[in-house]
mmCIF file of C-alpha atoms in Angstrom:
data_model
loop_
_atom_site.group_PDB
_atom_site.id
_atom_site.type_symbol
_atom_site.label_atom_id
_atom_site.label_comp_id
_atom_site.label_asym_id
_atom_site.label_seq_id
_atom_site.Cartn_x
_atom_site.Cartn_y
_atom_site.Cartn_z
ATOM 1 C CA UNK A 1 0.000 0.000 0.000
ATOM 2 C CA UNK A 2 1.358 3.437 -0.897
ATOM 3 C CA UNK A 3 0.799 6.293 1.543
ATOM 4 C CA UNK A 4 2.789 9.487 1.045
ATOM 5 C CA UNK A 5 2.623 11.916 3.963
ATOM 6 C CA UNK A 6 3.854 15.502 4.172
ATOM 7 C CA UNK A 7 3.661 17.586 7.326
ATOM 8 C CA UNK A 8 4.835 20.878 8.775
ATOM 9 C CA UNK A 9 4.885 22.487 12.219
ATOM 10 C CA UNK A 10 2.809 25.561 12.995
ATOM 11 C CA UNK A 11 3.650 28.782 14.811
ATOM 12 C CA UNK A 12 0.059 29.097 16.007
ATOM 13 C CA UNK A 13 -0.258 28.155 19.679
ATOM 14 C CA UNK A 14 -3.438 26.168 19.043
ATOM 15 C CA UNK A 15 -1.929 23.958 16.329
ATOM 16 C CA UNK A 16 0.703 21.239 16.690
ATOM 17 C CA UNK A 17 1.136 20.278 13.024
ATOM 18 C CA UNK A 18 -0.575 20.433 9.654
ATOM 19 C CA UNK A 19 -0.352 17.426 7.350
ATOM 20 C CA UNK A 20 -1.576 16.008 4.073
ATOM 21 C CA UNK A 21 -1.288 12.639 2.397
ATOM 22 C CA UNK A 22 -2.473 10.582 -0.527
ATOM 23 C CA UNK A 23 -3.106 6.854 -0.698
ATOM 24 C CA UNK A 24 -2.680 4.718 -3.784
ATOM 25 C CA UNK A 25 -4.015 1.242 -3.120
ATOM 26 C CA UNK A 26 -6.531 0.339 -0.434
ATOM 27 C CA UNK A 27 -5.054 -1.372 2.589
ATOM 28 C CA UNK A 28 -4.439 -0.771 6.246
ATOM 29 C CA UNK A 29 -1.838 0.871 8.433
ATOM 30 C CA UNK A 30 -0.773 0.776 12.039
ATOM 31 C CA UNK A 31 -2.219 3.888 13.653
ATOM 32 C CA UNK A 32 0.131 4.720 16.517
ATOM 33 C CA UNK A 33 -1.130 6.205 19.764
ATOM 34 C CA UNK A 34 -1.364 9.983 19.850
ATOM 35 C CA UNK A 35 -2.297 12.537 22.497
ATOM 36 C CA UNK A 36 -3.550 15.040 19.942
ATOM 37 C CA UNK A 37 -7.020 15.334 18.456
ATOM 38 C CA UNK A 38 -7.346 16.270 14.821
ATOM 39 C CA UNK A 39 -9.687 17.797 12.289
ATOM 40 C CA UNK A 40 -9.359 15.683 9.146
ATOM 41 C CA UNK A 41 -10.739 16.087 5.624
ATOM 42 C CA UNK A 42 -10.529 13.475 2.885
ATOM 43 C CA UNK A 43 -11.671 13.260 -0.716
ATOM 44 C CA UNK A 44 -12.268 10.080 -2.680
ATOM 45 C CA UNK A 45 -14.066 9.615 -5.988
ATOM 46 C CA UNK A 46 -15.301 13.219 -5.882
ATOM 47 C CA UNK A 47 -16.824 12.908 -2.409
ATOM 48 C CA UNK A 48 -15.448 15.080 0.414
ATOM 49 C CA UNK A 49 -15.861 14.087 4.060
ATOM 50 C CA UNK A 50 -14.600 15.423 7.372
ATOM 51 C CA UNK A 51 -14.435 14.344 10.984
ATOM 52 C CA UNK A 52 -12.944 15.230 14.328
ATOM 53 C CA UNK A 53 -10.635 12.383 15.337
ATOM 54 C CA UNK A 54 -9.991 11.952 19.038
ATOM 55 C CA UNK A 55 -6.736 11.019 20.767
ATOM 56 C CA UNK A 56 -5.683 7.371 20.534
ATOM 57 C CA UNK A 57 -4.613 5.806 23.829
ATOM 58 C CA UNK A 58 -3.076 2.753 22.131
ATOM 59 C CA UNK A 59 -1.951 1.581 18.710
ATOM 60 C CA UNK A 60 -4.433 -0.148 16.429
ATOM 61 C CA UNK A 61 -4.884 -1.159 12.812
ATOM 62 C CA UNK A 62 -6.825 1.319 10.699
ATOM 63 C CA UNK A 63 -8.221 0.874 7.163
ATOM 64 C CA UNK A 64 -6.926 3.173 4.439
ATOM 65 C CA UNK A 65 -9.132 3.682 1.368
ATOM 66 C CA UNK A 66 -7.400 3.607 -1.970
ATOM 67 C CA UNK A 67 -7.013 6.616 -4.267
ATOM 68 C CA UNK A 68 -7.866 9.153 -1.570
ATOM 69 C CA UNK A 69 -6.417 12.522 -0.557
ATOM 70 C CA UNK A 70 -6.250 13.529 3.112
ATOM 71 C CA UNK A 71 -5.604 16.803 4.920
ATOM 72 C CA UNK A 72 -5.481 17.267 8.676
ATOM 73 C CA UNK A 73 -4.928 19.791 11.425
ATOM 74 C CA UNK A 74 -3.429 18.315 14.579
ATOM 75 C CA UNK A 75 -4.298 20.554 17.526
ATOM 76 C CA UNK A 76 -1.883 21.404 20.322
ATOM 77 C CA UNK A 77 -2.335 19.817 23.718
ATOM 78 C CA UNK A 78 -4.629 21.987 25.799
ATOM 79 C CA UNK A 79 -6.710 23.096 22.816
ATOM 80 C CA UNK A 80 -10.287 21.807 22.880
ATOM 81 C CA UNK A 81 -13.736 22.322 21.408
ATOM 82 C CA UNK A 82 -16.155 22.841 24.319
ATOM 83 C CA UNK A 83 -19.166 21.750 22.258
ATOM 84 C CA UNK A 84 -17.465 18.402 21.459
ATOM 85 C CA UNK A 85 -15.703 17.320 24.691
ATOM 86 C CA UNK A 86 -12.427 15.651 23.750
ATOM 87 C CA UNK A 87 -12.849 13.189 26.626
ATOM 88 C CA UNK A 88 -15.735 11.626 24.669
ATOM 89 C CA UNK A 89 -13.610 11.236 21.558
ATOM 90 C CA UNK A 90 -10.710 9.175 22.912
ATOM 91 C CA UNK A 91 -10.377 6.242 20.532
ATOM 92 C CA UNK A 92 -13.262 7.524 18.404
ATOM 93 C CA UNK A 93 -14.433 10.297 16.126
ATOM 94 C CA UNK A 94 -17.261 12.731 15.407
ATOM 95 C CA UNK A 95 -18.244 13.059 11.715
ATOM 96 C CA UNK A 96 -18.929 16.560 10.406
ATOM 97 C CA UNK A 97 -22.094 16.576 8.250
ATOM 98 C CA UNK A 98 -22.855 18.459 5.023
ATOM 99 C CA UNK A 99 -19.280 18.789 3.765
ATOM 100 C CA UNK A 100 -18.566 19.605 0.119
ATOM 101 C CA UNK A 101 -15.300 20.240 -1.689
ATOM 102 C CA UNK A 102 -15.601 23.956 -0.947
ATOM 103 C CA UNK A 103 -17.698 24.359 2.197
ATOM 104 C CA UNK A 104 -18.836 22.857 5.472
ATOM 105 C CA UNK A 105 -21.174 23.711 8.310
ATOM 106 C CA UNK A 106 -19.531 24.100 11.688
ATOM 107 C CA UNK A 107 -21.587 24.923 14.749
ATOM 108 C CA UNK A 108 -24.362 26.530 12.711
ATOM 109 C CA UNK A 109 -22.174 28.600 10.342
ATOM 110 C CA UNK A 110 -20.899 28.125 6.793
ATOM 111 C CA UNK A 111 -17.120 27.818 6.417
ATOM 112 C CA UNK A 112 -14.745 27.446 3.497
ATOM 113 C CA UNK A 113 -12.951 24.109 3.614
ATOM 114 C CA UNK A 114 -9.328 24.813 4.633
ATOM 115 C CA UNK A 115 -6.255 23.412 2.952
ATOM 116 C CA UNK A 116 -2.629 22.728 3.764
ATOM 117 C CA UNK A 117 -1.562 26.326 3.185
ATOM 118 C CA UNK A 118 -4.334 28.248 4.982
ATOM 119 C CA UNK A 119 -5.007 25.972 7.955
ATOM 120 C CA UNK A 120 -3.942 28.632 10.468
ATOM 121 C CA UNK A 121 -6.418 31.190 9.103
ATOM 122 C CA UNK A 122 -9.178 28.608 9.526
ATOM 123 C CA UNK A 123 -8.143 27.885 13.123
ATOM 124 C CA UNK A 124 -7.887 31.598 13.943
ATOM 125 C CA UNK A 125 -11.500 32.015 12.908
ATOM 126 C CA UNK A 126 -12.393 29.051 15.127
ATOM 127 C CA UNK A 127 -10.664 30.843 18.009
ATOM 128 C CA UNK A 128 -12.391 34.164 17.329
ATOM 129 C CA UNK A 129 -15.804 32.512 17.243
ATOM 130 C CA UNK A 130 -15.161 30.522 20.411
ATOM 131 C CA UNK A 131 -15.237 27.108 18.730
ATOM 132 C CA UNK A 132 -11.819 26.198 20.098
ATOM 133 C CA UNK A 133 -10.087 27.419 23.217
ATOM 134 C CA UNK A 134 -6.705 26.824 24.818
ATOM 135 C CA UNK A 135 -6.287 26.066 28.508
ATOM 136 C CA UNK A 136 -2.843 27.515 29.336
ATOM 137 C CA UNK A 137 -2.462 25.155 32.284
ATOM 138 C CA UNK A 138 -1.777 22.189 29.989
ATOM 139 C CA UNK A 139 1.234 23.558 28.053
ATOM 140 C CA UNK A 140 2.536 25.074 31.285
ATOM 141 C CA UNK A 141 2.490 21.720 33.065
ATOM 142 C CA UNK A 142 4.012 19.887 30.107
ATOM 143 C CA UNK A 143 6.734 22.533 30.022
ATOM 144 C CA UNK A 144 7.619 21.882 33.663
ATOM 145 C CA UNK A 145 5.835 24.816 35.311
ATOM 146 C CA UNK A 146 3.725 24.439 38.426
ATOM 147 C CA UNK A 147 0.421 26.331 38.064
ATOM 148 C CA UNK A 148 -1.058 27.684 41.293
ATOM 149 C CA UNK A 149 -4.003 25.288 41.396
ATOM 150 C CA UNK A 150 -4.618 22.173 43.461
ATOM 151 C CA UNK A 151 -3.558 18.768 42.141
ATOM 152 C CA UNK A 152 -7.209 17.758 41.830
ATOM 153 C CA UNK A 153 -8.094 20.891 39.841
ATOM 154 C CA UNK A 154 -5.014 20.453 37.665
ATOM 155 C CA UNK A 155 -5.885 16.857 36.838
ATOM 156 C CA UNK A 156 -9.510 17.754 36.104
ATOM 157 C CA UNK A 157 -8.533 20.582 33.753
ATOM 158 C CA UNK A 158 -5.869 18.453 32.074
ATOM 159 C CA UNK A 159 -8.281 15.612 31.324
ATOM 160 C CA UNK A 160 -10.997 18.037 30.195
ATOM 161 C CA UNK A 161 -8.616 19.689 27.720
ATOM 162 C CA UNK A 162 -6.822 16.584 26.415
ATOM 163 C CA UNK A 163 -9.054 13.606 27.168
ATOM 164 C CA UNK A 164 -6.064 11.890 28.807
ATOM 165 C CA UNK A 165 -4.186 11.986 32.093
ATOM 166 C CA UNK A 166 -0.766 13.584 32.394
ATOM 167 C CA UNK A 167 0.769 10.143 32.811
ATOM 168 C CA UNK A 168 -0.827 8.810 29.629
ATOM 169 C CA UNK A 169 0.315 11.826 27.603
ATOM 170 C CA UNK A 170 3.899 11.426 28.794
ATOM 171 C CA UNK A 171 3.936 7.661 28.165
ATOM 172 C CA UNK A 172 2.602 8.076 24.634
ATOM 173 C CA UNK A 173 5.125 10.798 23.875
ATOM 174 C CA UNK A 174 8.027 8.759 25.226
ATOM 175 C CA UNK A 175 7.048 5.653 23.240
ATOM 176 C CA UNK A 176 6.736 7.646 20.032
ATOM 177 C CA UNK A 177 10.146 9.231 20.652
ATOM 178 C CA UNK A 178 11.646 5.792 21.294
ATOM 179 C CA UNK A 179 10.137 4.455 18.061
ATOM 180 C CA UNK A 180 11.569 7.318 16.009
ATOM 181 C CA UNK A 181 15.048 6.878 17.507
ATOM 182 C CA UNK A 182 15.042 3.124 16.886
ATOM 183 C CA UNK A 183 13.715 3.645 13.361
ATOM 184 C CA UNK A 184 16.588 6.056 12.744
ATOM 185 C CA UNK A 185 19.119 3.398 13.749
ATOM 186 C CA UNK A 186 19.810 3.934 17.452
ATOM 187 C CA UNK A 187 20.130 0.615 19.365
ATOM 188 C CA UNK A 188 17.103 -0.222 21.486
ATOM 189 C CA UNK A 189 19.261 -0.727 24.601
ATOM 190 C CA UNK A 190 20.641 2.807 24.322
ATOM 191 C CA UNK A 191 17.191 4.238 23.626
ATOM 192 C CA UNK A 192 15.813 2.569 26.743
ATOM 193 C CA UNK A 193 18.530 4.071 28.936
ATOM 194 C CA UNK A 194 18.284 7.462 27.289
ATOM 195 C CA UNK A 195 14.514 7.766 27.762
ATOM 196 C CA UNK A 196 14.368 6.348 31.277
ATOM 197 C CA UNK A 197 12.776 2.950 30.763
ATOM 198 C CA UNK A 198 13.381 0.552 33.659
ATOM 199 C CA UNK A 199 14.654 -2.240 31.426
ATOM 200 C CA UNK A 200 14.225 -3.751 27.974
ATOM 201 C CA UNK A 201 10.931 -5.528 28.797
ATOM 202 C CA UNK A 202 9.518 -2.170 29.945
ATOM 203 C CA UNK A 203 10.514 -0.596 26.622
ATOM 204 C CA UNK A 204 9.133 -3.578 24.694
ATOM 205 C CA UNK A 205 5.740 -3.367 26.417
ATOM 206 C CA UNK A 206 5.546 0.367 25.794
ATOM 207 C CA UNK A 207 6.381 0.029 22.090
ATOM 208 C CA UNK A 208 3.860 -2.745 21.614
ATOM 209 C CA UNK A 209 1.068 -0.839 23.357
ATOM 210 C CA UNK A 210 1.604 2.618 21.920
ATOM 211 C CA UNK A 211 3.338 1.981 18.592
ATOM 212 C CA UNK A 212 2.142 -1.522 17.752
ATOM 213 C CA UNK A 213 5.585 -2.804 16.816
ATOM 214 C CA UNK A 214 8.619 -4.382 18.437
ATOM 215 C CA UNK A 215 12.055 -2.801 18.395
ATOM 216 C CA UNK A 216 13.129 -5.414 15.826
ATOM 217 C CA UNK A 217 10.253 -4.487 13.520
ATOM 218 C CA UNK A 218 11.021 -0.792 13.884
ATOM 219 C CA UNK A 219 14.685 -1.261 13.031
ATOM 220 C CA UNK A 220 13.899 -3.386 9.971
ATOM 221 C CA UNK A 221 13.750 -1.534 6.669
ATOM 222 C CA UNK A 222 11.590 -4.350 5.328
ATOM 223 C CA UNK A 223 8.609 -3.329 7.463
ATOM 224 C CA UNK A 224 5.691 -3.199 5.015
ATOM 225 C CA UNK A 225 3.397 -0.755 6.782
ATOM 226 C CA UNK A 226 4.278 2.950 6.571
ATOM 227 C CA UNK A 227 5.745 4.573 9.668
ATOM 228 C CA UNK A 228 5.436 8.158 8.444
ATOM 229 C CA UNK A 229 2.756 8.959 11.005
ATOM 230 C CA UNK A 230 5.353 8.643 13.765
ATOM 231 C CA UNK A 231 6.831 11.880 12.498
ATOM 232 C CA UNK A 232 3.509 13.644 12.080
ATOM 233 C CA UNK A 233 2.422 14.496 15.613
#
């Protein structure tokens, strides 16, 4: 199965990355765990569809339709849509109805469908109209700061904004980082020490749960399924 993925970072605080891809043949791919929710559009055989995809707490196989073009906005941790609680989307999605190639309806208003180059302008309008908001506590905590709120309030706000606990977000991020390093040729033993895993079995369990592959599979260039999504978010 061919799946070509291109992505770029964003300077907008609400956006983690913007990406686009195109599939050739129908097949499936290993969807690795991710802490970020996304707004995704895809077009196939002249039909355009869109959905909000929630965070994925573990790796899983996902079908990929053939001859389809995809475009997605991966939102920064702490960004949420109050009218679609992200906690309800973990491992799932919310389809957006009435989408055409040029327009969509979002919370009662008509919008132009964004693309790879103007994604930030689309998100800025979402911010202005109160469709998305950013809880500054989340990036502060992930950056090592200690907000002046109780632990219980912090955990509640973190889960409300991300759908996941702080521990889950850190574990997913560490596993994805480990997978990228191993894929790039660093020995698994060194990666485990570098990222603070207790031992090799601990690393192996983490990779299997969050990435869906073993260290041996990641280091093999013969792996059939694309790993490009590891670099996306």
